[in-house]
Amino acid sequence: MSPRERSLWHATAESAPALLPLHGMQETEVAIVGAGYTGLATAIALAERGVAVTVLEATEPGAGASGANGGQVIPGLRHLAGDLVAAYGETLGRRLHAYGAGDSDRLFDLVARYGIACDATRSGYVQVADTPVALAEARQRHDAWAALGAPVRWLDAEEARELTGAGGYLGGWMDARGGTVQPLSLARGLARAALRSGVRVHAPARVNAIRPEGRDWRLLTATGSVRARRVLLATNAMTGDLWPGLAACSMAVWSFQTATAPLAEETRVLPGRQAVSDTRRVLRYWRRDAAGRLVVGGKGTIRAPRGPRSFGVPERMRARLYPDLPDVPPEFWWGGRVCVSLDRLPRLFALAEGVFAVMQDNGKGVAWCTGNGAPLADLLTGADPRDLPLPPVTPLRPIPLHPLRSVYAAAGSLWLRARDALDRARPAA
Ligand SMILES: Cc1cc2nc3c(=O)[nH]c(=O)nc-3n(C[C@H](O)[C@H](O)[C@H](O)COP(=O)(O)OP(=O)(O)OC[C@H]3O[C@@H](n4cnc5c(N)ncnc54)[C@H](O)[C@@H]3O)c2cc1C
């Protein structure tokens, strides 16, 4: 977190586990780079199978998206089953979708199994729609889950207003599998669970290079190195130039959040404490925290936040959603970088023999990344990836003209906002 931010999650998280940099020349079976949800959940799953694992983290567990996000537990992958089938074919598309359906169960189970203190609340996830087009899309999503027997409920406009306290929505749906967590406490708790399971977690331990050594790999940090048979890069939007070409396979897009002071007990703002987002292409998401603060998130600027004045988007959103709340500056403001692929599908890359990189963020990874340590552990212990509920393993697929990514992001955001505005202007069918 930069000194220009004031993160609610940093101010209220469980304490960070005491960790040390890597010293000397070490050996392990699997080395994981990055201690976010992906790296830590995979490390725990490997340790549960008796595999020796070392996690190397540049800063501290949760330093990336895992410590900055909205803490919304949103069940399932972003894509509907039909989209996954179109992208991956019938067998893998259906397998991924079915596996995704259980991601919030896996998250809450892991939290319970390791007794992770992270304010985990299974209060439900709500999606609301403010245009007829968006409502039809929400209905499709609701019906798809209902057909699979998921605990979802359709909401008319009145029910949506009662649940959220926000006006202007035509309806939506609620999914009882979802809820909220304190995201940084979850990351720190996963790090503690990994340590308890026998994983060696080192931080600060930025990996500066990965070199072949016989049939193995050596990962070098400033203070030591570790030799590993297999390697997983779980560095998400913070990949940098660690592996040539990897960072060019996705874009890092800022999302900003602000949080109010705790609201009065009798407020009508999310009395049931669900996690909420709307169906806009330029997403708006909000929730309450354990102390009752309202946390609102939305599009960030192209560059890192430069102080409280960068947070106009979430602040204007809060004012529009809840005009009755006092118009006072937020108590907290912070941003995070979302790792986005052009088609918003997750990626799994084979970089070299025994070296994989996974990118599965796309702004929706609290349940998914925390819940899918097991298949990644299977992959790293030699399972055939074609048998696993994972995206296909491919070589690197850089985004064309990646150096122009800021232009893409700006143009993409304008395009999506224009389409949202068009939807709002369109009369009901
Ligand atoms: C602002 C924001 C809001 C979001 N809100 C939600 C939400 O409400 N619900 C939801 O489901 N999803 C949300 N997401 C997405 C979710 O946070 C991510 O999908 C998830 O945290 C990704 O976890 P990860 O472990 O893959 O990556 P990260 O948490 O980003 O972890 C990557 C780690 O790699 C480390 N690293 C990088 N390079 C090196 C190196 N060379 N050596 C060592 N370590 C290195 C970094 O320090 C970092 O700790 C949000 C994301 C953001 C940014």
Short mmCIF file of C-alpha atoms and ligand atoms in Angstrom, two decimals:
data_model
loop_
_atom_site.label_atom_id
_atom_site.label_comp_id
_atom_site.label_asym_id
_atom_site.label_seq_id
_atom_site.Cartn_x
_atom_site.Cartn_y
_atom_site.Cartn_z
CA MET A 1 0.00 0.00 0.00
CA SER A 2 1.36 3.41 -0.93
CA PRO A 3 1.56 6.24 1.64
CA ARG A 4 -1.10 8.01 -0.47
CA GLU A 5 -3.67 5.44 0.59
CA ARG A 6 -5.40 4.71 3.88
CA SER A 7 -6.66 1.13 3.67
CA LEU A 8 -9.53 0.01 5.86
CA TRP A 9 -8.28 -3.54 5.64
CA HIS A 10 -4.79 -2.62 6.88
CA ALA A 11 -6.31 -0.66 9.75
CA THR A 12 -8.60 -3.48 10.91
CA ALA A 13 -6.86 -6.75 9.92
CA GLU A 14 -5.65 -9.53 12.18
CA SER A 15 -1.93 -9.14 12.82
CA ALA A 16 0.49 -10.32 10.14
CA PRO A 17 2.40 -13.55 10.83
CA ALA A 18 6.09 -13.05 11.62
CA LEU A 19 8.03 -14.09 8.52
CA LEU A 20 11.66 -13.94 7.48
CA PRO A 21 13.48 -13.44 4.19
CA LEU A 22 15.01 -16.48 2.53
CA HIS A 23 18.58 -17.15 3.66
CA GLY A 24 21.22 -19.46 2.24
CA MET A 25 20.71 -22.11 -0.42
CA GLN A 26 17.57 -24.14 0.24
CA GLU A 27 15.75 -27.05 -1.41
CA THR A 28 12.06 -27.83 -1.79
CA GLU A 29 9.79 -29.87 -4.03
CA VAL A 30 7.51 -27.04 -5.14
CA ALA A 31 8.30 -23.31 -5.02
CA ILE A 32 5.44 -20.83 -5.26
CA VAL A 33 6.04 -17.18 -6.06
CA GLY A 34 3.42 -14.88 -4.51
CA ALA A 35 1.52 -15.13 -1.22
CA GLY A 36 -1.94 -14.07 -2.30
CA TYR A 37 -4.96 -16.38 -2.11
CA THR A 38 -3.78 -18.39 -5.14
CA GLY A 39 -0.25 -19.07 -3.91
CA LEU A 40 -1.24 -19.75 -0.31
CA ALA A 41 -4.28 -21.96 -1.04
CA THR A 42 -2.17 -24.02 -3.45
CA ALA A 43 0.62 -24.30 -0.87
CA ILE A 44 -1.84 -25.53 1.78
CA ALA A 45 -3.30 -28.12 -0.60
CA LEU A 46 0.22 -29.36 -1.47
CA ALA A 47 1.23 -29.55 2.20
CA GLU A 48 -1.95 -31.54 2.92
CA ARG A 49 -0.63 -34.10 0.38
CA GLY A 50 2.74 -34.24 2.17
CA VAL A 51 4.63 -32.24 -0.48
CA ALA A 52 7.46 -29.91 0.64
CA VAL A 53 6.50 -26.36 -0.40
CA THR A 54 8.21 -23.00 -0.15
CA VAL A 55 6.31 -19.76 -0.78
CA LEU A 56 8.32 -16.65 -1.63
CA GLU A 57 6.54 -13.31 -1.26
CA ALA A 58 8.00 -9.97 -2.34
CA THR A 59 6.39 -7.86 0.40
CA GLU A 60 3.96 -9.58 2.78
CA PRO A 61 1.03 -11.99 2.41
CA GLY A 62 -1.90 -10.06 0.91
CA ALA A 63 0.34 -7.33 -0.57
CA GLY A 64 -1.44 -7.69 -3.93
CA ALA A 65 -5.12 -7.89 -4.81
CA SER A 66 -5.73 -10.34 -1.95
CA GLY A 67 -5.23 -7.65 0.69
CA ALA A 68 -6.93 -4.82 -1.21
CA ASN A 69 -10.12 -6.28 -2.64
CA GLY A 70 -13.75 -5.73 -1.68
CA GLY A 71 -13.94 -8.97 0.31
CA GLN A 72 -17.06 -9.99 -1.57
CA VAL A 73 -17.55 -13.74 -1.79
CA ILE A 74 -19.24 -14.09 -5.18
CA PRO A 75 -20.02 -17.69 -6.10
CA GLY A 76 -18.91 -19.18 -9.41
CA LEU A 77 -16.83 -18.04 -12.32
CA ARG A 78 -17.72 -14.78 -14.08
CA HIS A 79 -18.88 -16.65 -17.22
CA LEU A 80 -22.13 -18.54 -17.67
CA ALA A 81 -21.90 -22.24 -18.58
CA GLY A 82 -22.65 -21.51 -22.25
CA ASP A 83 -19.76 -19.01 -22.48
CA LEU A 84 -17.37 -21.52 -20.91
CA VAL A 85 -18.52 -24.23 -23.32
CA ALA A 86 -18.00 -21.81 -26.22
CA ALA A 87 -14.49 -21.02 -24.96
CA TYR A 88 -13.32 -24.48 -23.92
CA GLY A 89 -15.66 -27.04 -25.48
CA GLU A 90 -18.41 -29.12 -23.94
CA THR A 91 -16.40 -31.28 -21.50
CA LEU A 92 -14.04 -28.72 -19.98
CA GLY A 93 -16.59 -25.88 -20.15
CA ARG A 94 -19.14 -27.86 -18.15
CA ARG A 95 -16.49 -29.20 -15.75
CA LEU A 96 -15.17 -25.70 -15.02
CA HIS A 97 -18.64 -24.33 -14.49
CA ALA A 98 -19.67 -27.14 -12.15
CA TYR A 99 -16.43 -26.79 -10.18
CA GLY A 100 -16.84 -23.00 -10.01
CA ALA A 101 -20.30 -23.47 -8.51
CA GLY A 102 -18.69 -24.87 -5.34
CA ASP A 103 -16.01 -22.21 -4.89
CA SER A 104 -17.67 -20.32 -2.04
CA ASP A 105 -18.30 -23.62 -0.20
CA ARG A 106 -14.61 -24.42 -0.53
CA LEU A 107 -13.63 -20.96 0.72
CA PHE A 108 -15.88 -21.09 3.81
CA ASP A 109 -14.84 -24.72 4.49
CA LEU A 110 -11.14 -23.80 4.38
CA VAL A 111 -11.76 -20.84 6.70
CA ALA A 112 -13.62 -23.09 9.15
CA ARG A 113 -11.14 -25.98 8.91
CA TYR A 114 -8.15 -23.77 9.76
CA GLY A 115 -10.07 -21.47 12.12
CA ILE A 116 -9.10 -18.39 10.10
CA ALA A 117 -10.29 -15.19 11.81
CA CYS A 118 -11.41 -13.00 8.90
CA ASP A 119 -14.97 -11.89 9.76
CA ALA A 120 -16.30 -14.51 7.31
CA THR A 121 -20.06 -13.99 7.03
CA ARG A 122 -22.29 -16.04 4.79
CA SER A 123 -24.89 -13.31 4.43
CA GLY A 124 -25.38 -13.78 0.68
CA TYR A 125 -24.40 -12.00 -2.52
CA VAL A 126 -26.83 -9.69 -4.32
CA GLN A 127 -26.67 -8.51 -7.92
CA VAL A 128 -28.92 -5.59 -8.83
CA ALA A 129 -29.82 -4.19 -12.26
CA ASP A 130 -30.70 -0.62 -13.18
CA THR A 131 -31.79 -1.02 -16.83
CA PRO A 132 -34.15 -3.43 -18.61
CA VAL A 133 -31.19 -4.85 -20.56
CA ALA A 134 -29.24 -5.42 -17.36
CA LEU A 135 -32.30 -6.90 -15.67
CA ALA A 136 -32.70 -9.45 -18.47
CA GLU A 137 -29.05 -10.37 -18.08
CA ALA A 138 -29.44 -10.72 -14.31
CA ARG A 139 -32.50 -12.92 -14.89
CA GLN A 140 -30.46 -15.17 -17.19
CA ARG A 141 -27.77 -15.53 -14.53
CA HIS A 142 -30.35 -16.22 -11.81
CA ASP A 143 -32.17 -18.80 -13.94
CA ALA A 144 -28.93 -20.57 -14.87
CA TRP A 145 -28.02 -21.00 -11.21
CA ALA A 146 -31.58 -21.93 -10.24
CA ALA A 147 -31.57 -24.68 -12.90
CA LEU A 148 -28.51 -26.15 -11.16
CA GLY A 149 -30.30 -26.09 -7.81
CA ALA A 150 -28.23 -23.22 -6.36
CA PRO A 151 -29.88 -21.35 -3.44
CA VAL A 152 -30.79 -18.24 -5.44
CA ARG A 153 -33.83 -15.99 -5.13
CA TRP A 154 -35.24 -13.47 -7.64
CA LEU A 155 -35.82 -9.96 -6.26
CA ASP A 156 -38.34 -7.45 -7.57
CA ALA A 157 -37.59 -3.71 -7.37
CA GLU A 158 -39.10 -3.37 -3.91
CA GLU A 159 -37.19 -6.36 -2.51
CA ALA A 160 -33.95 -5.08 -4.06
CA ARG A 161 -34.51 -1.69 -2.40
CA GLU A 162 -35.32 -3.27 0.97
CA LEU A 163 -32.21 -5.47 0.91
CA THR A 164 -29.77 -2.80 -0.27
CA GLY A 165 -31.38 0.43 0.91
CA ALA A 166 -30.51 1.86 -2.52
CA GLY A 167 -33.18 3.14 -4.91
CA GLY A 168 -33.17 3.14 -8.70
CA TYR A 169 -32.81 -0.60 -9.26
CA LEU A 170 -35.40 -2.55 -11.23
CA GLY A 171 -34.67 -5.82 -9.47
CA GLY A 172 -31.97 -8.45 -9.16
CA TRP A 173 -31.21 -11.72 -7.45
CA MET A 174 -29.63 -13.01 -4.30
CA ASP A 175 -27.31 -15.99 -3.91
CA ALA A 176 -27.19 -17.45 -0.39
CA ARG A 177 -23.82 -19.11 -1.07
CA GLY A 178 -22.01 -15.75 -1.03
CA GLY A 179 -21.07 -13.28 1.66
CA THR A 180 -18.15 -11.21 2.86
CA VAL A 181 -14.70 -11.54 4.44
CA GLN A 182 -12.05 -9.14 5.72
CA PRO A 183 -9.75 -9.77 2.75
CA LEU A 184 -6.38 -8.99 4.32
CA SER A 185 -7.21 -11.05 7.42
CA LEU A 186 -8.07 -13.90 5.06
CA ALA A 187 -4.67 -13.61 3.33
CA ARG A 188 -2.82 -13.42 6.63
CA GLY A 189 -4.88 -16.31 8.03
CA LEU A 190 -4.08 -18.43 4.98
CA ALA A 191 -0.37 -17.66 5.53
CA ARG A 192 -0.69 -18.81 9.16
CA ALA A 193 -2.56 -21.96 8.06
CA ALA A 194 0.19 -22.66 5.51
CA LEU A 195 2.89 -22.29 8.17
CA ARG A 196 0.96 -24.61 10.51
CA SER A 197 0.73 -27.17 7.68
CA GLY A 198 4.49 -27.16 7.28
CA VAL A 199 4.83 -24.76 4.35
CA ARG A 200 7.90 -22.52 4.46
CA VAL A 201 6.69 -18.98 3.79
CA HIS A 202 9.33 -16.27 3.32
CA ALA A 203 8.74 -12.52 3.18
CA PRO A 204 10.07 -10.13 2.17
CA ALA A 205 11.57 -12.40 -0.46
CA ARG A 206 11.16 -10.97 -3.94
CA VAL A 207 12.16 -13.49 -6.60
CA ASN A 208 14.48 -11.68 -8.97
CA ALA A 209 15.31 -14.56 -11.31
CA ILE A 210 14.47 -18.20 -12.02
CA ARG A 211 17.28 -20.26 -13.54
CA PRO A 212 17.45 -23.88 -14.69
CA GLU A 213 19.65 -26.14 -12.56
CA GLY A 214 19.87 -29.67 -13.92
CA ARG A 215 16.28 -30.92 -14.13
CA ASP A 216 15.25 -28.42 -11.44
CA TRP A 217 14.92 -24.67 -11.07
CA ARG A 218 16.66 -22.22 -8.77
CA LEU A 219 14.73 -19.16 -7.60
CA LEU A 220 16.94 -16.29 -6.54
CA THR A 221 16.12 -13.57 -4.01
CA ALA A 222 18.44 -10.85 -2.72
CA THR A 223 19.34 -12.85 0.40
CA GLY A 224 19.13 -16.50 -0.63
CA SER A 225 17.88 -19.02 -3.14
CA VAL A 226 15.79 -22.16 -3.29
CA ARG A 227 16.03 -25.12 -5.66
CA ALA A 228 12.72 -26.69 -6.67
CA ARG A 229 11.50 -29.47 -8.94
CA ARG A 230 8.35 -27.53 -9.85
CA VAL A 231 7.46 -23.85 -9.75
CA LEU A 232 4.17 -21.92 -9.77
CA LEU A 233 4.12 -18.20 -10.47
CA ALA A 234 1.08 -16.73 -8.71
CA THR A 235 2.10 -13.12 -9.08
CA ASN A 236 -1.10 -11.82 -10.70
CA ALA A 237 -1.07 -8.10 -11.58
CA MET A 238 2.32 -7.63 -9.90
CA THR A 239 4.29 -9.95 -12.20
CA GLY A 240 6.75 -7.34 -13.47
CA ASP A 241 9.60 -8.70 -15.57
CA LEU A 242 10.16 -11.89 -13.57
CA TRP A 243 9.49 -14.13 -16.57
CA PRO A 244 9.89 -12.71 -20.10
CA GLY A 245 6.54 -12.13 -21.76
CA LEU A 246 4.35 -13.11 -18.78
CA ALA A 247 3.28 -9.62 -17.73
CA ALA A 248 2.27 -8.90 -21.33
CA CYS A 249 -0.44 -11.60 -21.15
CA SER A 250 -2.76 -9.47 -19.02
CA MET A 251 -3.48 -5.88 -18.07
CA ALA A 252 -3.36 -4.39 -14.59
CA VAL A 253 -6.39 -2.16 -14.02
CA TRP A 254 -6.90 -0.06 -10.89
CA SER A 255 -10.06 -0.36 -8.83
CA PHE A 256 -10.61 2.13 -5.99
CA GLN A 257 -12.59 1.87 -2.75
CA THR A 258 -13.58 4.18 0.07
CA ALA A 259 -15.15 3.47 3.47
CA THR A 260 -17.31 5.65 5.71
CA ALA A 261 -17.29 5.80 9.49
CA PRO A 262 -19.46 3.05 11.08
CA LEU A 263 -23.11 3.75 10.25
CA ALA A 264 -25.86 3.99 12.86
CA GLU A 265 -27.36 0.63 13.84
CA GLU A 266 -30.83 1.57 12.52
CA THR A 267 -29.62 2.56 9.03
CA ARG A 268 -31.41 1.08 6.02
CA VAL A 269 -28.10 0.57 4.21
CA LEU A 270 -27.64 -3.16 3.73
CA PRO A 271 -29.26 -4.22 7.02
CA GLY A 272 -28.60 -7.89 6.14
CA ARG A 273 -24.89 -7.17 5.36
CA GLN A 274 -24.90 -8.84 1.93
CA ALA A 275 -22.18 -8.20 -0.64
CA VAL A 276 -23.64 -6.27 -3.58
CA SER A 277 -22.62 -5.38 -7.09
CA ASP A 278 -24.63 -4.10 -9.99
CA THR A 279 -24.69 -5.32 -13.57
CA ARG A 280 -22.94 -2.33 -15.12
CA ARG A 281 -20.03 -3.12 -17.38
CA VAL A 282 -18.04 -0.57 -15.37
CA LEU A 283 -18.80 -2.39 -12.16
CA ARG A 284 -19.91 -0.82 -8.88
CA TYR A 285 -19.68 -2.92 -5.71
CA TRP A 286 -20.41 -2.28 -2.07
CA ARG A 287 -20.85 -3.89 1.36
CA ARG A 288 -20.62 -3.14 5.10
CA ASP A 289 -17.60 -4.19 7.19
CA ALA A 290 -17.68 -5.82 10.63
CA ALA A 291 -17.91 -2.42 12.35
CA GLY A 292 -20.78 -1.32 10.09
CA ARG A 293 -18.83 0.96 7.73
CA LEU A 294 -20.08 1.25 4.17
CA VAL A 295 -17.36 0.18 1.74
CA VAL A 296 -17.89 1.24 -1.87
CA GLY A 297 -15.72 0.28 -4.84
CA GLY A 298 -15.56 1.12 -8.52
CA LYS A 299 -13.34 2.05 -11.40
CA GLY A 300 -9.98 3.56 -10.55
CA THR A 301 -7.82 5.94 -12.52
CA ILE A 302 -5.29 4.69 -15.08
CA ARG A 303 -2.42 5.33 -12.65
CA ALA A 304 -1.90 4.62 -8.96
CA PRO A 305 -3.94 6.79 -6.57
CA ARG A 306 -2.31 10.13 -5.71
CA GLY A 307 -4.12 10.87 -2.46
CA PRO A 308 -7.75 11.34 -1.35
CA ARG A 309 -8.63 13.39 -4.44
CA SER A 310 -8.14 10.34 -6.69
CA PHE A 311 -11.18 8.69 -5.13
CA GLY A 312 -13.94 10.73 -6.76
CA VAL A 313 -15.54 7.69 -8.47
CA PRO A 314 -16.43 5.65 -5.35
CA GLU A 315 -17.35 8.84 -3.49
CA ARG A 316 -19.79 9.94 -6.18
CA MET A 317 -21.20 6.40 -6.29
CA ARG A 318 -21.85 6.45 -2.55
CA ALA A 319 -23.60 9.80 -2.82
CA ARG A 320 -25.82 8.51 -5.65
CA LEU A 321 -26.61 5.18 -4.01
CA TYR A 322 -27.29 6.63 -0.58
CA PRO A 323 -28.10 10.37 -0.87
CA ASP A 324 -29.39 10.44 2.73
CA LEU A 325 -26.02 9.58 4.26
CA PRO A 326 -24.07 12.55 5.63
CA ASP A 327 -21.87 14.14 2.98
CA VAL A 328 -18.57 13.83 4.89
CA PRO A 329 -15.15 12.74 3.61
CA PRO A 330 -14.46 8.99 3.82
CA GLU A 331 -12.43 7.58 6.70
CA PHE A 332 -10.48 5.25 4.41
CA TRP A 333 -9.47 5.20 0.74
CA TRP A 334 -7.30 2.71 -1.11
CA GLY A 335 -6.82 1.01 -4.46
CA GLY A 336 -5.73 -2.30 -5.89
CA ARG A 337 -4.67 -3.60 -9.27
CA VAL A 338 -6.92 -6.16 -10.91
CA CYS A 339 -5.23 -8.54 -13.35
CA VAL A 340 -7.47 -8.63 -16.43
CA SER A 341 -7.34 -10.79 -19.54
CA LEU A 342 -9.02 -9.48 -22.69
CA ASP A 343 -11.78 -12.13 -22.61
CA ARG A 344 -11.94 -12.11 -18.77
CA LEU A 345 -11.17 -15.86 -18.74
CA PRO A 346 -8.52 -17.32 -16.40
CA ARG A 347 -5.16 -18.37 -17.81
CA LEU A 348 -2.77 -21.20 -17.02
CA PHE A 349 0.58 -21.06 -18.78
CA ALA A 350 3.33 -23.68 -19.11
CA LEU A 351 6.48 -21.53 -19.14
CA ALA A 352 9.02 -24.37 -19.23
CA GLU A 353 9.27 -27.99 -18.04
CA GLY A 354 7.87 -27.91 -14.49
CA VAL A 355 7.20 -24.14 -14.45
CA PHE A 356 3.61 -22.86 -14.55
CA ALA A 357 2.00 -19.46 -14.19
CA VAL A 358 -1.62 -18.93 -13.24
CA MET A 359 -3.67 -15.76 -13.74
CA GLN A 360 -7.21 -16.13 -12.55
CA ASP A 361 -8.17 -12.75 -11.13
CA ASN A 362 -10.36 -10.65 -13.47
CA GLY A 363 -11.75 -8.91 -10.41
CA LYS A 364 -13.55 -11.96 -9.07
CA GLY A 365 -11.19 -14.22 -7.21
CA VAL A 366 -11.94 -14.22 -3.48
CA ALA A 367 -13.90 -17.49 -3.66
CA TRP A 368 -12.32 -18.85 -6.83
CA CYS A 369 -8.62 -18.34 -6.00
CA THR A 370 -9.00 -19.40 -2.36
CA GLY A 371 -11.12 -22.37 -3.33
CA ASN A 372 -9.07 -23.94 -6.07
CA GLY A 373 -5.79 -24.81 -4.39
CA ALA A 374 -6.53 -28.51 -4.86
CA PRO A 375 -6.49 -28.73 -8.69
CA LEU A 376 -3.40 -26.52 -8.85
CA ALA A 377 -1.76 -28.83 -6.30
CA ASP A 378 -2.75 -31.78 -8.52
CA LEU A 379 -1.15 -30.08 -11.50
CA LEU A 380 2.06 -29.45 -9.57
CA THR A 381 2.24 -33.07 -8.50
CA GLY A 382 2.06 -34.37 -12.03
CA ALA A 383 -1.67 -34.81 -12.77
CA ASP A 384 -2.74 -34.48 -16.40
CA PRO A 385 -4.19 -30.94 -16.63
CA ARG A 386 -6.81 -32.20 -19.09
CA ASP A 387 -8.41 -34.12 -16.22
CA LEU A 388 -8.58 -31.10 -13.91
CA PRO A 389 -11.13 -28.27 -13.49
CA LEU A 390 -8.58 -25.74 -14.70
CA PRO A 391 -8.32 -23.67 -17.88
CA PRO A 392 -6.26 -25.37 -20.59
CA VAL A 393 -2.48 -25.16 -20.14
CA THR A 394 -1.11 -23.06 -23.00
CA PRO A 395 2.15 -21.35 -23.94
CA LEU A 396 2.33 -17.62 -23.21
CA ARG A 397 -0.25 -15.60 -25.13
CA PRO A 398 0.79 -11.95 -24.97
CA ILE A 399 -1.86 -9.30 -25.64
CA PRO A 400 -1.04 -7.72 -29.02
CA LEU A 401 0.52 -4.25 -28.72
CA HIS A 402 0.73 -4.64 -24.93
CA PRO A 403 2.89 -1.50 -24.51
CA LEU A 404 -0.25 0.44 -25.49
CA ARG A 405 -2.17 -1.07 -22.56
CA SER A 406 -2.93 2.31 -20.91
CA VAL A 407 -4.55 3.41 -24.17
CA TYR A 408 -6.52 0.13 -24.32
CA ALA A 409 -7.64 0.53 -20.71
CA ALA A 410 -8.75 4.14 -21.22
CA ALA A 411 -10.50 3.36 -24.52
CA GLY A 412 -12.05 0.18 -23.08
CA SER A 413 -13.40 2.03 -20.08
CA LEU A 414 -14.92 4.77 -22.26
CA TRP A 415 -16.49 2.15 -24.53
CA LEU A 416 -17.99 0.23 -21.60
CA ARG A 417 -19.31 3.41 -20.00
CA ALA A 418 -20.89 4.42 -23.29
CA ARG A 419 -22.60 1.03 -23.56
CA ASP A 420 -23.86 1.34 -19.96
CA ALA A 421 -25.25 4.79 -20.81
CA LEU A 422 -26.91 3.42 -23.97
CA ASP A 423 -28.58 0.68 -21.92
CA ARG A 424 -29.91 3.29 -19.52
CA ALA A 425 -31.31 5.35 -22.41
CA ARG A 426 -33.01 2.36 -24.06
CA PRO A 427 -36.77 2.04 -23.32
CA ALA A 428 -38.08 -1.15 -21.70
CA ALA A 429 -39.03 -3.87 -24.22
C1 LIG B 1 -9.52 -3.44 -5.75
C2 LIG B 1 -9.93 -4.87 -5.98
C3 LIG B 1 -11.19 -5.28 -5.59
C4 LIG B 1 -11.57 -6.62 -5.77
N1 LIG B 1 -12.76 -7.03 -5.23
C5 LIG B 1 -13.08 -8.34 -5.30
C6 LIG B 1 -14.24 -8.81 -4.61
O1 LIG B 1 -14.92 -8.08 -3.90
N2 LIG B 1 -14.57 -10.13 -4.78
C7 LIG B 1 -13.81 -10.98 -5.53
O2 LIG B 1 -14.16 -12.16 -5.67
N3 LIG B 1 -12.65 -10.58 -6.12
C8 LIG B 1 -12.26 -9.29 -5.98
N4 LIG B 1 -11.08 -8.87 -6.53
C9 LIG B 1 -10.20 -9.87 -7.14
C10 LIG B 1 -9.37 -10.66 -6.09
O3 LIG B 1 -8.82 -9.78 -5.16
C11 LIG B 1 -8.25 -11.41 -6.81
O4 LIG B 1 -8.84 -12.26 -7.78
C12 LIG B 1 -7.39 -12.29 -5.92
O5 LIG B 1 -7.01 -11.60 -4.74
C13 LIG B 1 -6.14 -12.74 -6.70
O6 LIG B 1 -5.28 -13.42 -5.81
P1 LIG B 1 -3.86 -13.90 -6.30
O7 LIG B 1 -3.25 -14.67 -5.18
O8 LIG B 1 -4.00 -14.59 -7.60
O9 LIG B 1 -3.02 -12.56 -6.58
P2 LIG B 1 -2.47 -11.44 -5.58
O10 LIG B 1 -3.26 -11.35 -4.34
O11 LIG B 1 -2.36 -10.19 -6.39
O12 LIG B 1 -1.03 -11.96 -5.18
C14 LIG B 1 0.12 -11.84 -5.97
C15 LIG B 1 1.30 -11.78 -5.02
O13 LIG B 1 2.51 -11.99 -5.75
C16 LIG B 1 3.52 -11.23 -5.13
N5 LIG B 1 4.64 -11.08 -6.07
C17 LIG B 1 4.62 -10.49 -7.29
N6 LIG B 1 5.85 -10.57 -7.87
C18 LIG B 1 6.64 -11.26 -7.01
C19 LIG B 1 8.00 -11.67 -7.04
N7 LIG B 1 8.81 -11.40 -8.09
N8 LIG B 1 8.50 -12.36 -5.98
C20 LIG B 1 7.72 -12.66 -4.92
N9 LIG B 1 6.41 -12.28 -4.84
C21 LIG B 1 5.87 -11.59 -5.87
C22 LIG B 1 2.82 -9.92 -4.77
O14 LIG B 1 3.53 -9.19 -3.79
C23 LIG B 1 1.46 -10.43 -4.31
O15 LIG B 1 1.41 -10.62 -2.91
C24 LIG B 1 -10.68 -7.54 -6.40
C25 LIG B 1 -9.42 -7.11 -6.82
C26 LIG B 1 -9.03 -5.80 -6.60
C27 LIG B 1 -7.65 -5.37 -7.00
#
